[in-house]
Amino acid sequence: MTRRLTTARASASVASTRSAWTRNSAPVSVSSTCREERGRTAGSTVLQSVTSAEEARLAAESGVDALIVQAPAVGGHSATFTPARPPQPIRLTDLITAVRHAVALPIIAAGGITTAADVAATLAAGAEAAMIGTALLRTHESGASAPHKAALVDPAFATTAITRAFTGRPARALRNHFIDQYDPIAPEGYPALHHLTGPLRKAATAAGDTRLIHLWAGTGHRHAKAERTLDTYARLAGRL
């Protein structure tokens, strides 16, 4: 596989921006062998998101073609097989190394890749490609809402947090009032909680109320720039 920079698509809304990413890299049950075989029969390549070397081994045993190795720094939902126990902190390069030692499948790496140095380090660690998402959120072509784009550079949002408060599944977002208020009591309840909070989040987005919006963002969100997507690609590929 040629080493390259790949991307999560910018899409029509804040929610669908992350959904587009998870359509490309969502957790697929390792028990879905029949579905995988049907996909291959139709000419599909099967990729599995993993967050640890053990998950990589399980995915390899299920017969997938390649792995999307997701570090905890990623924005939006974690692809962990065990959402009740979010992944422990680990650098993406260290995670790539651990997965490389565990399995021989091609790796697309994701999570915290927002600079040219990040891309170069990711490929040097052994990944065939680097996947970006948060770095595209402020691009002109991004479908993220105006409040979401503004929050990414607002000094009031200094940190990110992994939370179940919005959807019932661990996801990284800019820390805001909703997370502070409800994360301590949020159940592991995806997708029921996602549907329960959906109308509130939609209304908050329409009102520009960033206290209540799911502001998905990776740890490197400050590197996201208001520019053409083409310019983002060129900037991140600057050390290749």
mmCIF file with all atom_site columns, C-alpha atoms in Angstrom, residues 28-163:
data_model
loop_
_atom_site.group_PDB
_atom_site.id
_atom_site.type_symbol
_atom_site.label_atom_id
_atom_site.label_alt_id
_atom_site.label_comp_id
_atom_site.label_asym_id
_atom_site.label_entity_id
_atom_site.label_seq_id
_atom_site.pdbx_PDB_ins_code
_atom_site.Cartn_x
_atom_site.Cartn_y
_atom_site.Cartn_z
_atom_site.occupancy
_atom_site.B_iso_or_equiv
_atom_site.pdbx_formal_charge
_atom_site.auth_seq_id
_atom_site.auth_comp_id
_atom_site.auth_asym_id
_atom_site.auth_atom_id
_atom_site.pdbx_PDB_model_num
ATOM 1   C CA . VAL A 1 28  ? -17.264 -3.589  13.302 1.00 0.00 ? 28  VAL A CA 1
ATOM 2   C CA . SER A 1 29  ? -18.065 -6.581  15.460 1.00 0.00 ? 29  SER A CA 1
ATOM 3   C CA . VAL A 1 30  ? -15.461 -9.300  15.153 1.00 0.00 ? 30  VAL A CA 1
ATOM 4   C CA . SER A 1 31  ? -18.375 -11.739 14.965 1.00 0.00 ? 31  SER A CA 1
ATOM 5   C CA . SER A 1 32  ? -19.518 -10.252 11.637 1.00 0.00 ? 32  SER A CA 1
ATOM 6   C CA . THR A 1 33  ? -17.552 -12.695 9.483  1.00 0.00 ? 33  THR A CA 1
ATOM 7   C CA . CYS A 1 34  ? -20.561 -13.449 7.264  1.00 0.00 ? 34  CYS A CA 1
ATOM 8   C CA . ARG A 1 35  ? -21.114 -9.772  6.539  1.00 0.00 ? 35  ARG A CA 1
ATOM 9   C CA . GLU A 1 36  ? -17.408 -9.371  5.778  1.00 0.00 ? 36  GLU A CA 1
ATOM 10  C CA . GLU A 1 37  ? -17.505 -12.263 3.329  1.00 0.00 ? 37  GLU A CA 1
ATOM 11  C CA . ARG A 1 38  ? -20.576 -10.811 1.608  1.00 0.00 ? 38  ARG A CA 1
ATOM 12  C CA . GLY A 1 39  ? -18.727 -7.502  1.346  1.00 0.00 ? 39  GLY A CA 1
ATOM 13  C CA . ARG A 1 40  ? -15.700 -9.158  -0.216 1.00 0.00 ? 40  ARG A CA 1
ATOM 14  C CA . THR A 1 41  ? -17.922 -10.984 -2.672 1.00 0.00 ? 41  THR A CA 1
ATOM 15  C CA . ALA A 1 42  ? -19.227 -7.585  -3.720 1.00 0.00 ? 42  ALA A CA 1
ATOM 16  C CA . GLY A 1 43  ? -15.663 -6.339  -4.176 1.00 0.00 ? 43  GLY A CA 1
ATOM 17  C CA . SER A 1 44  ? -15.314 -4.462  -0.867 1.00 0.00 ? 44  SER A CA 1
ATOM 18  C CA . THR A 1 45  ? -12.178 -4.149  1.227  1.00 0.00 ? 45  THR A CA 1
ATOM 19  C CA . VAL A 1 46  ? -12.913 -4.654  4.942  1.00 0.00 ? 46  VAL A CA 1
ATOM 20  C CA . LEU A 1 47  ? -11.210 -2.300  7.394  1.00 0.00 ? 47  LEU A CA 1
ATOM 21  C CA . GLN A 1 48  ? -11.621 -2.541  11.174 1.00 0.00 ? 48  GLN A CA 1
ATOM 22  C CA . SER A 1 49  ? -11.051 0.241   13.696 1.00 0.00 ? 49  SER A CA 1
ATOM 23  C CA . VAL A 1 50  ? -9.070  -0.780  16.769 1.00 0.00 ? 50  VAL A CA 1
ATOM 24  C CA . THR A 1 51  ? -7.762  1.040   19.827 1.00 0.00 ? 51  THR A CA 1
ATOM 25  C CA . SER A 1 52  ? -5.295  -1.512  21.212 1.00 0.00 ? 52  SER A CA 1
ATOM 26  C CA . ALA A 1 53  ? -3.025  -4.369  20.213 1.00 0.00 ? 53  ALA A CA 1
ATOM 27  C CA . GLU A 1 54  ? -5.508  -6.872  21.657 1.00 0.00 ? 54  GLU A CA 1
ATOM 28  C CA . GLU A 1 55  ? -8.318  -5.456  19.547 1.00 0.00 ? 55  GLU A CA 1
ATOM 29  C CA . ALA A 1 56  ? -5.980  -5.642  16.550 1.00 0.00 ? 56  ALA A CA 1
ATOM 30  C CA . ARG A 1 57  ? -5.410  -9.349  17.201 1.00 0.00 ? 57  ARG A CA 1
ATOM 31  C CA . LEU A 1 58  ? -9.155  -9.984  17.405 1.00 0.00 ? 58  LEU A CA 1
ATOM 32  C CA . ALA A 1 59  ? -9.716  -8.069  14.186 1.00 0.00 ? 59  ALA A CA 1
ATOM 33  C CA . ALA A 1 60  ? -6.971  -10.008 12.400 1.00 0.00 ? 60  ALA A CA 1
ATOM 34  C CA . GLU A 1 61  ? -8.502  -13.298 13.561 1.00 0.00 ? 61  GLU A CA 1
ATOM 35  C CA . SER A 1 62  ? -11.829 -12.223 12.048 1.00 0.00 ? 62  SER A CA 1
ATOM 36  C CA . GLY A 1 63  ? -10.160 -11.888 8.647  1.00 0.00 ? 63  GLY A CA 1
ATOM 37  C CA . VAL A 1 64  ? -10.260 -8.144  7.975  1.00 0.00 ? 64  VAL A CA 1
ATOM 38  C CA . ASP A 1 65  ? -8.030  -6.694  5.256  1.00 0.00 ? 65  ASP A CA 1
ATOM 39  C CA . ALA A 1 66  ? -6.542  -3.739  7.144  1.00 0.00 ? 66  ALA A CA 1
ATOM 40  C CA . LEU A 1 67  ? -6.773  -1.798  10.388 1.00 0.00 ? 67  LEU A CA 1
ATOM 41  C CA . ILE A 1 68  ? -7.608  1.763   11.314 1.00 0.00 ? 68  ILE A CA 1
ATOM 42  C CA . VAL A 1 69  ? -5.564  2.266   14.478 1.00 0.00 ? 69  VAL A CA 1
ATOM 43  C CA . GLN A 1 70  ? -7.214  4.953   16.583 1.00 0.00 ? 70  GLN A CA 1
ATOM 44  C CA . ALA A 1 71  ? -5.388  6.693   19.424 1.00 0.00 ? 71  ALA A CA 1
ATOM 45  C CA . PRO A 1 72  ? -7.303  8.210   22.379 1.00 0.00 ? 72  PRO A CA 1
ATOM 46  C CA . ALA A 1 73  ? -6.476  11.744  21.168 1.00 0.00 ? 73  ALA A CA 1
ATOM 47  C CA . VAL A 1 74  ? -9.033  11.318  18.375 1.00 0.00 ? 74  VAL A CA 1
ATOM 48  C CA . GLY A 1 75  ? -12.008 13.649  18.202 1.00 0.00 ? 75  GLY A CA 1
ATOM 49  C CA . GLY A 1 76  ? -15.540 12.280  18.338 1.00 0.00 ? 76  GLY A CA 1
ATOM 50  C CA . HIS A 1 77  ? -16.461 8.708   19.205 1.00 0.00 ? 77  HIS A CA 1
ATOM 51  C CA . SER A 1 78  ? -13.915 6.148   20.282 1.00 0.00 ? 78  SER A CA 1
ATOM 52  C CA . ALA A 1 79  ? -13.931 2.920   18.294 1.00 0.00 ? 79  ALA A CA 1
ATOM 53  C CA . THR A 1 80  ? -13.112 0.873   21.403 1.00 0.00 ? 80  THR A CA 1
ATOM 54  C CA . PHE A 1 81  ? -14.604 -2.618  21.640 1.00 0.00 ? 81  PHE A CA 1
ATOM 55  C CA . THR A 1 82  ? -15.309 -1.934  25.339 1.00 0.00 ? 82  THR A CA 1
ATOM 56  C CA . PRO A 1 83  ? -17.123 1.418   25.647 1.00 0.00 ? 83  PRO A CA 1
ATOM 57  C CA . ALA A 1 84  ? -17.590 0.904   29.383 1.00 0.00 ? 84  ALA A CA 1
ATOM 58  C CA . ARG A 1 85  ? -13.796 1.131   29.675 1.00 0.00 ? 85  ARG A CA 1
ATOM 59  C CA . PRO A 1 86  ? -12.436 3.900   27.420 1.00 0.00 ? 86  PRO A CA 1
ATOM 60  C CA . PRO A 1 87  ? -8.852  3.373   26.162 1.00 0.00 ? 87  PRO A CA 1
ATOM 61  C CA . GLN A 1 88  ? -5.989  4.395   28.411 1.00 0.00 ? 88  GLN A CA 1
ATOM 62  C CA . PRO A 1 89  ? -3.792  7.304   27.279 1.00 0.00 ? 89  PRO A CA 1
ATOM 63  C CA . ILE A 1 90  ? -1.132  6.274   24.751 1.00 0.00 ? 90  ILE A CA 1
ATOM 64  C CA . ARG A 1 91  ? 0.707   8.138   22.021 1.00 0.00 ? 91  ARG A CA 1
ATOM 65  C CA . LEU A 1 92  ? -0.343  7.255   18.508 1.00 0.00 ? 92  LEU A CA 1
ATOM 66  C CA . THR A 1 93  ? 3.176   6.281   17.511 1.00 0.00 ? 93  THR A CA 1
ATOM 67  C CA . ASP A 1 94  ? 3.459   3.920   20.480 1.00 0.00 ? 94  ASP A CA 1
ATOM 68  C CA . LEU A 1 95  ? 0.088   2.392   19.631 1.00 0.00 ? 95  LEU A CA 1
ATOM 69  C CA . ILE A 1 96  ? 1.173   1.848   16.025 1.00 0.00 ? 96  ILE A CA 1
ATOM 70  C CA . THR A 1 97  ? 4.306   0.082   17.262 1.00 0.00 ? 97  THR A CA 1
ATOM 71  C CA . ALA A 1 98  ? 2.300   -2.157  19.592 1.00 0.00 ? 98  ALA A CA 1
ATOM 72  C CA . VAL A 1 99  ? -0.137  -3.097  16.831 1.00 0.00 ? 99  VAL A CA 1
ATOM 73  C CA . ARG A 1 100 ? 2.720   -3.728  14.400 1.00 0.00 ? 100 ARG A CA 1
ATOM 74  C CA . HIS A 1 101 ? 4.207   -6.209  16.872 1.00 0.00 ? 101 HIS A CA 1
ATOM 75  C CA . ALA A 1 102 ? 0.828   -7.923  17.286 1.00 0.00 ? 102 ALA A CA 1
ATOM 76  C CA . VAL A 1 103 ? -0.338  -8.312  13.669 1.00 0.00 ? 103 VAL A CA 1
ATOM 77  C CA . ALA A 1 104 ? 0.950   -7.947  10.115 1.00 0.00 ? 104 ALA A CA 1
ATOM 78  C CA . LEU A 1 105 ? -2.031  -6.091  8.609  1.00 0.00 ? 105 LEU A CA 1
ATOM 79  C CA . PRO A 1 106 ? -1.732  -2.693  6.889  1.00 0.00 ? 106 PRO A CA 1
ATOM 80  C CA . ILE A 1 107 ? -2.383  0.242   9.222  1.00 0.00 ? 107 ILE A CA 1
ATOM 81  C CA . ILE A 1 108 ? -4.196  3.518   8.671  1.00 0.00 ? 108 ILE A CA 1
ATOM 82  C CA . ALA A 1 109 ? -3.500  5.630   11.752 1.00 0.00 ? 109 ALA A CA 1
ATOM 83  C CA . ALA A 1 110 ? -5.821  8.208   13.324 1.00 0.00 ? 110 ALA A CA 1
ATOM 84  C CA . GLY A 1 111 ? -6.029  10.322  16.444 1.00 0.00 ? 111 GLY A CA 1
ATOM 85  C CA . GLY A 1 112 ? -4.270  13.621  17.114 1.00 0.00 ? 112 GLY A CA 1
ATOM 86  C CA . ILE A 1 113 ? -2.782  14.085  13.641 1.00 0.00 ? 113 ILE A CA 1
ATOM 87  C CA . THR A 1 114 ? -2.965  17.838  13.040 1.00 0.00 ? 114 THR A CA 1
ATOM 88  C CA . THR A 1 115 ? 0.517   18.929  11.902 1.00 0.00 ? 115 THR A CA 1
ATOM 89  C CA . ALA A 1 116 ? 3.049   17.946  9.248  1.00 0.00 ? 116 ALA A CA 1
ATOM 90  C CA . ALA A 1 117 ? 5.275   16.613  12.021 1.00 0.00 ? 117 ALA A CA 1
ATOM 91  C CA . ASP A 1 118 ? 2.422   14.378  13.223 1.00 0.00 ? 118 ASP A CA 1
ATOM 92  C CA . VAL A 1 119 ? 1.941   12.928  9.749  1.00 0.00 ? 119 VAL A CA 1
ATOM 93  C CA . ALA A 1 120 ? 5.661   12.285  9.299  1.00 0.00 ? 120 ALA A CA 1
ATOM 94  C CA . ALA A 1 121 ? 5.944   10.639  12.729 1.00 0.00 ? 121 ALA A CA 1
ATOM 95  C CA . THR A 1 122 ? 2.886   8.474   12.038 1.00 0.00 ? 122 THR A CA 1
ATOM 96  C CA . LEU A 1 123 ? 4.335   7.107   8.810  1.00 0.00 ? 123 LEU A CA 1
ATOM 97  C CA . ALA A 1 124 ? 7.789   6.692   10.343 1.00 0.00 ? 124 ALA A CA 1
ATOM 98  C CA . ALA A 1 125 ? 6.211   4.578   13.104 1.00 0.00 ? 125 ALA A CA 1
ATOM 99  C CA . GLY A 1 126 ? 4.981   2.104   10.520 1.00 0.00 ? 126 GLY A CA 1
ATOM 100 C CA . ALA A 1 127 ? 1.555   3.248   9.329  1.00 0.00 ? 127 ALA A CA 1
ATOM 101 C CA . GLU A 1 128 ? 0.760   3.027   5.629  1.00 0.00 ? 128 GLU A CA 1
ATOM 102 C CA . ALA A 1 129 ? -1.463  6.114   5.800  1.00 0.00 ? 129 ALA A CA 1
ATOM 103 C CA . ALA A 1 130 ? -2.518  8.907   8.142  1.00 0.00 ? 130 ALA A CA 1
ATOM 104 C CA . MET A 1 131 ? -6.213  9.727   8.603  1.00 0.00 ? 131 MET A CA 1
ATOM 105 C CA . ILE A 1 132 ? -7.228  13.252  9.599  1.00 0.00 ? 132 ILE A CA 1
ATOM 106 C CA . GLY A 1 133 ? -10.525 14.608  10.867 1.00 0.00 ? 133 GLY A CA 1
ATOM 107 C CA . THR A 1 134 ? -10.296 17.439  13.407 1.00 0.00 ? 134 THR A CA 1
ATOM 108 C CA . ALA A 1 135 ? -7.772  19.255  11.201 1.00 0.00 ? 135 ALA A CA 1
ATOM 109 C CA . LEU A 1 136 ? -10.530 19.677  8.585  1.00 0.00 ? 136 LEU A CA 1
ATOM 110 C CA . LEU A 1 137 ? -13.285 21.025  10.828 1.00 0.00 ? 137 LEU A CA 1
ATOM 111 C CA . ARG A 1 138 ? -12.594 24.716  10.106 1.00 0.00 ? 138 ARG A CA 1
ATOM 112 C CA . THR A 1 139 ? -11.940 24.351  6.391  1.00 0.00 ? 139 THR A CA 1
ATOM 113 C CA . HIS A 1 140 ? -14.152 26.224  3.953  1.00 0.00 ? 140 HIS A CA 1
ATOM 114 C CA . GLU A 1 141 ? -15.646 22.954  2.727  1.00 0.00 ? 141 GLU A CA 1
ATOM 115 C CA . SER A 1 142 ? -16.412 21.602  6.201  1.00 0.00 ? 142 SER A CA 1
ATOM 116 C CA . GLY A 1 143 ? -20.032 21.064  7.149  1.00 0.00 ? 143 GLY A CA 1
ATOM 117 C CA . ALA A 1 144 ? -19.380 21.811  10.822 1.00 0.00 ? 144 ALA A CA 1
ATOM 118 C CA . SER A 1 145 ? -21.729 24.450  12.191 1.00 0.00 ? 145 SER A CA 1
ATOM 119 C CA . ALA A 1 146 ? -20.586 28.046  12.647 1.00 0.00 ? 146 ALA A CA 1
ATOM 120 C CA . PRO A 1 147 ? -20.733 27.749  16.472 1.00 0.00 ? 147 PRO A CA 1
ATOM 121 C CA . HIS A 1 148 ? -18.612 24.575  16.333 1.00 0.00 ? 148 HIS A CA 1
ATOM 122 C CA . LYS A 1 149 ? -16.002 26.199  14.091 1.00 0.00 ? 149 LYS A CA 1
ATOM 123 C CA . ALA A 1 150 ? -15.835 29.254  16.335 1.00 0.00 ? 150 ALA A CA 1
ATOM 124 C CA . ALA A 1 151 ? -15.485 27.177  19.500 1.00 0.00 ? 151 ALA A CA 1
ATOM 125 C CA . LEU A 1 152 ? -12.393 25.430  18.124 1.00 0.00 ? 152 LEU A CA 1
ATOM 126 C CA . VAL A 1 153 ? -10.441 28.683  18.465 1.00 0.00 ? 153 VAL A CA 1
ATOM 127 C CA . ASP A 1 154 ? -12.360 30.247  21.360 1.00 0.00 ? 154 ASP A CA 1
ATOM 128 C CA . PRO A 1 155 ? -10.102 30.669  24.434 1.00 0.00 ? 155 PRO A CA 1
ATOM 129 C CA . ALA A 1 156 ? -13.098 29.734  26.597 1.00 0.00 ? 156 ALA A CA 1
ATOM 130 C CA . PHE A 1 157 ? -12.726 26.142  25.363 1.00 0.00 ? 157 PHE A CA 1
ATOM 131 C CA . ALA A 1 158 ? -9.209  25.364  26.516 1.00 0.00 ? 158 ALA A CA 1
ATOM 132 C CA . THR A 1 159 ? -9.437  21.595  26.893 1.00 0.00 ? 159 THR A CA 1
ATOM 133 C CA . THR A 1 160 ? -11.105 18.497  25.524 1.00 0.00 ? 160 THR A CA 1
ATOM 134 C CA . ALA A 1 161 ? -12.662 15.650  27.492 1.00 0.00 ? 161 ALA A CA 1
ATOM 135 C CA . ILE A 1 162 ? -13.825 12.118  26.805 1.00 0.00 ? 162 ILE A CA 1
ATOM 136 C CA . THR A 1 163 ? -17.488 11.910  27.726 1.00 0.00 ? 163 THR A CA 1
#
